[in-house]
Amino acid sequence: MASSLYCLKFVYLLSFLSTIHLVAVPSFSFVQPLCHGHERSYLLQFKESFAIINNKSISFDPSAYPKVASWTLEGNNSDCCSWDGVECDKSNGHVIGLDLNSSYLYGSINSSSSLFNLVHLQRLNLADNHFNHSQIPSTVSNLSKLTYLNLTNSTFSGQIPLELSQLSQMSSLDLSYNHLEIKNPSLGRLVENLTCLENLDLSLVSIISIVPNILANLSSLTSLRLYDCKLHGEFPVGIFKLPNLRVLNVRKNKGLTGYLPDFQWKSPLEEMILANTSFSGKLPASVGNLGSLTEIDMRRCNFSGLIPSSLGNLTNLNYLDLSLNTFEGHIPSSFGNLIKLSFLHLAENELNGTIPFKLANLTQLTHLFLYYNHLSGQIPFGLMNLTKLSSLGLAGNHFAGEIPSSIFNLENLEALDLSANNFAGVVEFDKFVKLRKLTSLHLSDCGVSLIINETSDNTTLTKFQNLGLGSCNLSKFPNYLANQDELKWLHLATNNIHGQVPEWFWNVSKENLEVIDLSENFLTSLGQYPVPLPWTRLAILDITSNRLQGSLPIPSFSTLEYHVSNNSFTGKISELICNMSSLQVLDLSINNLSGSLPQCLHNFGDSLLILDLRRNTFEGSIPQTWTNGSKLLMINFSQNKFQGLLPRSLAKCIMLKALDFSNNQFNDTFPSWLGNLPNLKLLILRSNKLYGPISTHKAKYKFPSLQIFDLSYNSFTGSLPLKFFQYSNSSRFDSASHLTYIEVNSSFIVQNSFQNYLWNLQYSYPMIMTNKGVVTDYKKVQEFFIALDFSSNRFDGDILESIGNLNLKGLCLLNLSNNILIGHIPQSLKNLVNLESLDLSQNKLFGEIPQQLTQLTFLESFNVSHNHLVGPIPQGKQFNTFPSNSFEGNPRLCGSPLTKKCESSEVSLPSPTTPEESKDLGSPFQFGWKIVLIGYGFGLVVGVIIGQVVSARNHDWLIKTFGMRKLVRRLI
Ligand SMILES: *[C@@H]1O[C@H](CO)[C@@H](O)[C@H](O)[C@H]1NC(C)=O
Ligand SMILES: *[C@@H]1O[C@H](CO)[C@@H](O)[C@H](O)[C@H]1NC(C)=O
Ligand SMILES: *[C@@H]1O[C@H](CO)[C@@H](O)[C@H](O)[C@H]1NC(C)=O
């Protein structure tokens, strides 16, 4: 399919030999003149300057052969005009054409090449050879009669010489697919005198400039191809008006802006390829006047507005791709007139309404993609007339009703994606299996329940490559899987599969399976499984959220992501696990695993991004084996029984964003050696046996990105480590980052013969803070969110007045409770304007509560209880909302909400309590009622995108088949 589309496109391109004008041969001469001796020797010299290397990397065209092999003086062969690829003028014998494309020529070429002595040359084709990164020699200007020059894909490099601009006869210039650039001269100067140009192809030439207006003066242009030239600026609208232009291709120039003009003229335009640019605006109704169009490709631009129904006038259209824009409104029913259409792609827009029943007229359609819009209604029965359909993508809409049974008549279907819809009813899976060509089926979360009838003869059935049956109400593993050996990905997540994984499962598609997702079922046992698991290409294994018991399976050593979270696995981690030397994600969280970690964990050193061991019962110390060059981004050791020192070698993991040691028994001083990690945003040390003062001396370069910093429930002493925020990276408080989260994305593409699937994994740090019974649920931590929890330690001294002046503008949560802090509550706290929660309780603070704190308009929770505060409680704004227990245990505070009324003297004469007076309140550690409970966990989003890849066209057709936002798993 793919290659035939490709061929169609180029079939009309004439081989140049057939374009040669026959010159009348004078009637008195019946003998064609022989070639000229000097030209013959130029040709032979040219031949000698290259090696002939019969290899695909030199000439990739399947029909390539070494044409110059016939260039020899041996035998009766000295007439060079009869040599392969050589064309002579029939009247005078001069060499006027050389067609050496795909001839396995390998070697450099320079200005002194004898080629440039062939001054009668009109046509020169050296395409698809390998000129070893030569520059295009400037002596090309000797060939002043050249009308045709084709150097495509022949490994030329460097600047295109200005001399080329002297070839004023040039009508066809193809320099595409090399490593060329156009800097000086500019594109404008290069072509300004090439007024005869008909075909210009500079695809992949690095032009890095605007498109010069002068191109709009080249009135002979019939084709202009500037694919992937790094163009920018606004596209000259005059080019659309070129009277002879048939092909316009500016695909993949993301910097190129432009709009479509009002087409009130006759135009022979056949191909309008603007995909992957920043063209914007509406598709004007007048586009319906371009009656010659056969191909419109506007994929991934910025077009918007309605799709004009006049598109239905373009009855020659064969290919229409408007995907990945923001078109809205309905699919015009006039599309039913486009009876030559074979490819229709409207996916990932904002279209609504139903599928027009007239689309049933498009009997030539092979590809129909409408996925990820807002389409609704039923699938029109008539669509099933589209018997040539090979790919049908309707995922991610609101289609309802039953899946029409006639879909099972589409015998040519190779890929069907109905996932993420609102269909209803029960469908027999066998019916899909009988579609003999179907290799890719995605029904996950489409709304139907599948029944699997196991009676049919399994051996003759379809071989699937991709099978997505997530959320299909399956209650067992489909037996027919046992005969699948081409399967690349298998998604059975979120079904009702109970019990043991069948034994035959370990033999399914051993050579091909790359992704297995069995998560969110009720599996209790893996039964007898091979060690390691048998799939030699396995990349992703996800069995999270089942009820699996026993020891941890060891996946194939090829595995990139290993997810077993939220099961009941027990026992130690085997050393064998370290053989997964490409591992990127290791998520063993929420199991009953125990013992110490294998020393060999450093084997993951180079590849591991995410390590989550949270909520197990691991013990012992953590291996000191992290290495330089580590890519680790997130590590979670929390809620285990780890002991001993914190692993110093983590200081080498310079990419780290999040590190959680909380709820263990680490016995160490503060890890100031982590202070040089440039990206560390979360550091959670809560509830360990950490002790001693925290030196912020030389704090200038410490913890430059820290924003969630939890030291609570340890035995730290000395003054508060606020100085880390004195010189911090101000960019972390950029308002621009307000919509981003602390997360890690990784993706994996399963490549299939004609479809690609992108598995997109997004790990973010969800966070729950329970404060005074108010649960604040941060599903993800926004990049700007800042929280400091230093509570329940032995910090002493003042809360410095300078706190309000630190780089903490975004601070949302500050908890200093249950320490031995003395002194006043600083007025400057009022500067922390984003503060939502402030807890200073159970310290030895004295003086009054500063009136200025009423300026904290986001403050939801405030606690200063059990201090030695005096005087009136500030009144108004948020302070009217705080309950009395926010203030209790301060006998000399007065005013609402406390019952104690203020004396007038107290209002005017605040008298600070001395530290002596506060002694009788006892140690702050006697208060055990604490407070902030923070659970950190990894949340998991898995997205699946099916990509339709027609490699010859080099399209990146991606079909999103799962939003999978529904698969956000809260693991706390
Ligand atoms: C260029 O040639 C290389 C190998 O010689 C081949 O792999 C590639 O597909 C060719 N590209 C185009 C655009 O023809
Ligand atoms: C240049 O040669 C290649 C390979 O033969 C061909 O595909 C392409 O169409 C030619 N370019 C032009 C402008 O004729
Ligand atoms: C194009 O032709 C004009 C007039 O002959 C000449 O002045 C100019 O230099 C030429 N441009 C280039 C790039 O050769």
mmCIF file of C-alpha atoms in Angstrom, residues 726-924:
data_model
loop_
_atom_site.group_PDB
_atom_site.id
_atom_site.type_symbol
_atom_site.label_atom_id
_atom_site.label_comp_id
_atom_site.label_asym_id
_atom_site.label_seq_id
_atom_site.Cartn_x
_atom_site.Cartn_y
_atom_site.Cartn_z
ATOM 1 C CA GLN A 726 18.559 33.163 49.877
ATOM 2 C CA TYR A 727 20.150 33.037 46.473
ATOM 3 C CA SER A 728 18.094 30.447 44.785
ATOM 4 C CA ASN A 729 17.370 30.100 41.189
ATOM 5 C CA SER A 730 14.694 32.657 40.593
ATOM 6 C CA SER A 731 13.500 30.873 37.478
ATOM 7 C CA ARG A 732 11.784 28.285 39.603
ATOM 8 C CA PHE A 733 9.216 30.892 40.485
ATOM 9 C CA ASP A 734 8.588 31.890 36.930
ATOM 10 C CA SER A 735 4.918 32.344 36.276
ATOM 11 C CA ALA A 736 5.527 30.700 32.916
ATOM 12 C CA SER A 737 5.965 27.390 34.632
ATOM 13 C CA HIS A 738 2.617 27.524 36.413
ATOM 14 C CA LEU A 739 1.049 25.044 34.086
ATOM 15 C CA THR A 740 3.771 22.473 34.190
ATOM 16 C CA TYR A 741 4.291 19.751 36.716
ATOM 17 C CA ILE A 742 7.142 17.966 38.281
ATOM 18 C CA GLU A 743 7.060 14.889 36.163
ATOM 19 C CA VAL A 744 9.032 12.636 33.939
ATOM 20 C CA ASN A 745 7.942 11.556 30.518
ATOM 21 C CA SER A 746 9.288 8.619 28.716
ATOM 22 C CA SER A 747 7.976 7.097 25.573
ATOM 23 C CA PHE A 748 8.523 3.969 23.664
ATOM 24 C CA ILE A 749 7.555 3.311 20.085
ATOM 25 C CA VAL A 750 6.575 -0.138 18.928
ATOM 26 C CA GLN A 751 7.359 -0.287 15.254
ATOM 27 C CA ASN A 752 5.269 -2.511 13.119
ATOM 28 C CA SER A 753 5.165 -3.268 9.455
ATOM 29 C CA PHE A 754 2.718 -0.504 8.786
ATOM 30 C CA GLN A 755 1.798 0.983 12.113
ATOM 31 C CA ASN A 756 3.673 2.440 15.011
ATOM 32 C CA TYR A 757 2.467 2.540 18.538
ATOM 33 C CA LEU A 758 3.764 5.072 20.923
ATOM 34 C CA TRP A 759 3.588 4.213 24.586
ATOM 35 C CA ASN A 760 3.844 7.307 26.541
ATOM 36 C CA LEU A 761 4.517 7.122 30.195
ATOM 37 C CA GLN A 762 4.159 10.065 32.443
ATOM 38 C CA TYR A 763 5.328 9.836 36.002
ATOM 39 C CA SER A 764 4.387 12.664 38.233
ATOM 40 C CA TYR A 765 4.604 13.201 41.946
ATOM 41 C CA PRO A 766 1.177 13.399 43.465
ATOM 42 C CA MET A 767 1.150 14.666 46.984
ATOM 43 C CA ILE A 768 -1.359 14.630 49.749
ATOM 44 C CA MET A 769 -1.011 17.001 52.608
ATOM 45 C CA THR A 770 -3.366 16.504 55.472
ATOM 46 C CA ASN A 771 -3.416 19.544 57.585
ATOM 47 C CA LYS A 772 -5.729 19.817 60.549
ATOM 48 C CA GLY A 773 -8.059 17.369 58.983
ATOM 49 C CA VAL A 774 -8.172 19.305 55.739
ATOM 50 C CA VAL A 775 -6.834 17.090 53.011
ATOM 51 C CA THR A 776 -5.203 18.996 50.231
ATOM 52 C CA ASP A 777 -4.765 16.698 47.343
ATOM 53 C CA TYR A 778 -2.125 17.780 44.902
ATOM 54 C CA LYS A 779 -2.537 15.195 42.168
ATOM 55 C CA LYS A 780 0.571 16.464 40.606
ATOM 56 C CA VAL A 781 3.018 18.910 41.989
ATOM 57 C CA GLN A 782 2.979 22.031 39.924
ATOM 58 C CA GLU A 783 6.367 23.359 39.087
ATOM 59 C CA PHE A 784 5.722 26.512 41.079
ATOM 60 C CA PHE A 785 4.434 24.823 44.217
ATOM 61 C CA ILE A 786 6.736 25.421 47.152
ATOM 62 C CA ALA A 787 6.391 23.805 50.554
ATOM 63 C CA LEU A 788 8.722 23.754 53.529
ATOM 64 C CA ASP A 789 8.068 21.377 56.379
ATOM 65 C CA PHE A 790 10.621 21.587 59.169
ATOM 66 C CA SER A 791 8.206 20.479 61.882
ATOM 67 C CA SER A 792 8.919 18.130 64.770
ATOM 68 C CA ASN A 793 12.640 18.667 65.061
ATOM 69 C CA ARG A 794 14.713 20.599 67.561
ATOM 70 C CA PHE A 795 15.356 23.707 65.582
ATOM 71 C CA ASP A 796 15.909 26.656 67.840
ATOM 72 C CA GLY A 797 16.587 30.337 67.583
ATOM 73 C CA ASP A 798 14.481 32.944 65.839
ATOM 74 C CA ILE A 799 12.453 32.796 62.718
ATOM 75 C CA LEU A 800 14.495 35.480 61.057
ATOM 76 C CA GLU A 801 12.737 38.672 60.087
ATOM 77 C CA SER A 802 14.385 38.189 56.709
ATOM 78 C CA ILE A 803 12.175 35.179 55.955
ATOM 79 C CA GLY A 804 9.783 37.343 54.014
ATOM 80 C CA ASN A 805 12.580 38.588 51.852
ATOM 81 C CA LEU A 806 13.938 35.217 50.846
ATOM 82 C CA ASN A 807 13.309 33.917 47.416
ATOM 83 C CA LEU A 808 10.170 32.186 48.560
ATOM 84 C CA LYS A 809 7.477 34.229 46.891
ATOM 85 C CA GLY A 810 5.698 31.095 45.751
ATOM 86 C CA LEU A 811 5.709 29.477 49.176
ATOM 87 C CA CYS A 812 2.350 27.781 49.700
ATOM 88 C CA LEU A 813 2.965 25.776 52.820
ATOM 89 C CA LEU A 814 5.205 26.535 55.765
ATOM 90 C CA ASN A 815 5.280 24.248 58.769
ATOM 91 C CA LEU A 816 7.685 25.049 61.603
ATOM 92 C CA SER A 817 5.634 23.517 64.374
ATOM 93 C CA ASN A 818 6.918 21.455 67.249
ATOM 94 C CA ASN A 819 10.405 22.932 67.477
ATOM 95 C CA ILE A 820 12.071 25.176 70.043
ATOM 96 C CA LEU A 821 11.804 28.428 68.149
ATOM 97 C CA ILE A 822 11.830 31.628 70.151
ATOM 98 C CA GLY A 823 11.299 35.275 69.410
ATOM 99 C CA HIS A 824 8.586 37.120 67.559
ATOM 100 C CA ILE A 825 6.540 36.079 64.603
ATOM 101 C CA PRO A 826 8.175 38.156 61.843
ATOM 102 C CA GLN A 827 5.990 40.767 60.219
ATOM 103 C CA SER A 828 7.679 40.066 56.937
ATOM 104 C CA LEU A 829 5.729 36.806 56.648
ATOM 105 C CA LYS A 830 3.134 39.056 55.038
ATOM 106 C CA ASN A 831 5.326 39.074 51.927
ATOM 107 C CA LEU A 832 4.754 35.382 51.355
ATOM 108 C CA VAL A 833 1.622 36.233 49.471
ATOM 109 C CA ASN A 834 0.871 32.739 48.209
ATOM 110 C CA LEU A 835 0.896 31.131 51.608
ATOM 111 C CA GLU A 836 -2.032 28.752 52.061
ATOM 112 C CA SER A 837 -0.981 27.067 55.241
ATOM 113 C CA LEU A 838 1.150 28.394 58.080
ATOM 114 C CA ASP A 839 1.853 26.327 61.176
ATOM 115 C CA LEU A 840 4.041 27.788 63.932
ATOM 116 C CA SER A 841 2.436 25.874 66.787
ATOM 117 C CA GLN A 842 4.266 24.297 69.695
ATOM 118 C CA ASN A 843 7.254 26.554 69.843
ATOM 119 C CA LYS A 844 8.301 29.247 72.261
ATOM 120 C CA LEU A 845 7.299 32.229 70.226
ATOM 121 C CA PHE A 846 6.367 35.349 72.104
ATOM 122 C CA GLY A 847 5.090 38.794 71.370
ATOM 123 C CA GLU A 848 2.012 39.616 69.360
ATOM 124 C CA ILE A 849 0.692 38.119 66.178
ATOM 125 C CA PRO A 850 1.539 40.770 63.560
ATOM 126 C CA GLN A 851 -1.565 42.536 62.287
ATOM 127 C CA GLN A 852 -0.015 42.480 58.793
ATOM 128 C CA LEU A 853 -0.693 38.757 58.450
ATOM 129 C CA THR A 854 -4.275 39.609 57.554
ATOM 130 C CA GLN A 855 -2.813 40.535 54.154
ATOM 131 C CA LEU A 856 -2.247 36.851 53.388
ATOM 132 C CA THR A 857 -5.393 36.395 51.369
ATOM 133 C CA PHE A 858 -4.819 32.756 50.399
ATOM 134 C CA LEU A 859 -4.205 31.627 53.938
ATOM 135 C CA GLU A 860 -6.604 28.779 54.648
ATOM 136 C CA SER A 861 -4.988 27.254 57.642
ATOM 137 C CA PHE A 862 -3.173 29.026 60.424
ATOM 138 C CA ASN A 863 -1.879 27.572 63.677
ATOM 139 C CA VAL A 864 0.075 29.344 66.405
ATOM 140 C CA SER A 865 -1.240 27.287 69.316
ATOM 141 C CA HIS A 866 0.953 26.426 72.278
ATOM 142 C CA ASN A 867 3.364 29.300 72.222
ATOM 143 C CA HIS A 868 3.705 32.317 74.504
ATOM 144 C CA LEU A 869 1.944 34.796 72.326
ATOM 145 C CA VAL A 870 0.193 37.740 73.824
ATOM 146 C CA GLY A 871 -2.205 40.472 72.960
ATOM 147 C CA PRO A 872 -5.044 40.734 70.508
ATOM 148 C CA ILE A 873 -5.578 38.293 67.675
ATOM 149 C CA PRO A 874 -5.639 40.170 64.344
ATOM 150 C CA GLN A 875 -9.155 40.542 63.020
ATOM 151 C CA GLY A 876 -10.647 40.545 59.554
ATOM 152 C CA LYS A 877 -10.231 38.748 56.235
ATOM 153 C CA GLN A 878 -8.892 35.216 56.560
ATOM 154 C CA PHE A 879 -8.524 35.633 60.300
ATOM 155 C CA ASN A 880 -12.275 35.536 60.630
ATOM 156 C CA THR A 881 -12.196 31.958 59.406
ATOM 157 C CA PHE A 882 -9.700 30.370 61.787
ATOM 158 C CA PRO A 883 -11.076 28.318 64.674
ATOM 159 C CA SER A 884 -10.132 28.869 68.299
ATOM 160 C CA ASN A 885 -7.811 25.888 68.484
ATOM 161 C CA SER A 886 -5.499 27.735 66.091
ATOM 162 C CA PHE A 887 -4.704 29.978 69.041
ATOM 163 C CA GLU A 888 -5.155 27.865 72.144
ATOM 164 C CA GLY A 889 -2.360 27.268 74.609
ATOM 165 C CA ASN A 890 -1.377 30.933 74.577
ATOM 166 C CA PRO A 891 -2.899 32.098 77.862
ATOM 167 C CA ARG A 892 -2.243 35.752 77.143
ATOM 168 C CA LEU A 893 -3.808 35.939 73.696
ATOM 169 C CA CYS A 894 -7.157 37.600 73.503
ATOM 170 C CA GLY A 895 -9.973 38.435 71.161
ATOM 171 C CA SER A 896 -12.117 36.437 68.763
ATOM 172 C CA PRO A 897 -12.223 33.463 68.258
ATOM 173 C CA LEU A 898 -10.949 32.991 71.820
ATOM 174 C CA THR A 899 -13.426 33.720 74.524
ATOM 175 C CA LYS A 900 -10.978 35.926 76.399
ATOM 176 C CA LYS A 901 -11.794 39.591 75.726
ATOM 177 C CA CYS A 902 -8.961 42.058 75.195
ATOM 178 C CA GLU A 903 -8.369 44.810 77.749
ATOM 179 C CA SER A 904 -7.869 48.208 76.140
ATOM 180 C CA SER A 905 -4.327 48.259 77.583
ATOM 181 C CA GLU A 906 -3.510 45.058 75.771
ATOM 182 C CA VAL A 907 -4.454 46.573 72.479
ATOM 183 C CA SER A 908 -2.052 49.454 72.853
ATOM 184 C CA LEU A 909 0.720 47.936 74.929
ATOM 185 C CA PRO A 910 1.982 44.639 73.687
ATOM 186 C CA SER A 911 4.430 43.207 76.197
ATOM 187 C CA PRO A 912 6.736 40.553 74.911
ATOM 188 C CA THR A 913 6.950 37.381 76.907
ATOM 189 C CA THR A 914 10.464 36.467 77.867
ATOM 190 C CA PRO A 915 11.865 33.071 77.143
ATOM 191 C CA GLU A 916 12.064 32.447 80.893
ATOM 192 C CA GLU A 917 8.358 32.687 81.210
ATOM 193 C CA SER A 918 7.794 30.010 78.664
ATOM 194 C CA LYS A 919 9.790 27.260 80.308
ATOM 195 C CA ASP A 920 6.883 25.842 82.181
ATOM 196 C CA LEU A 921 5.252 24.805 78.969
ATOM 197 C CA GLY A 922 7.676 21.927 78.717
ATOM 198 C CA SER A 923 9.309 20.310 75.745
ATOM 199 C CA PRO A 924 7.525 20.680 72.477
#
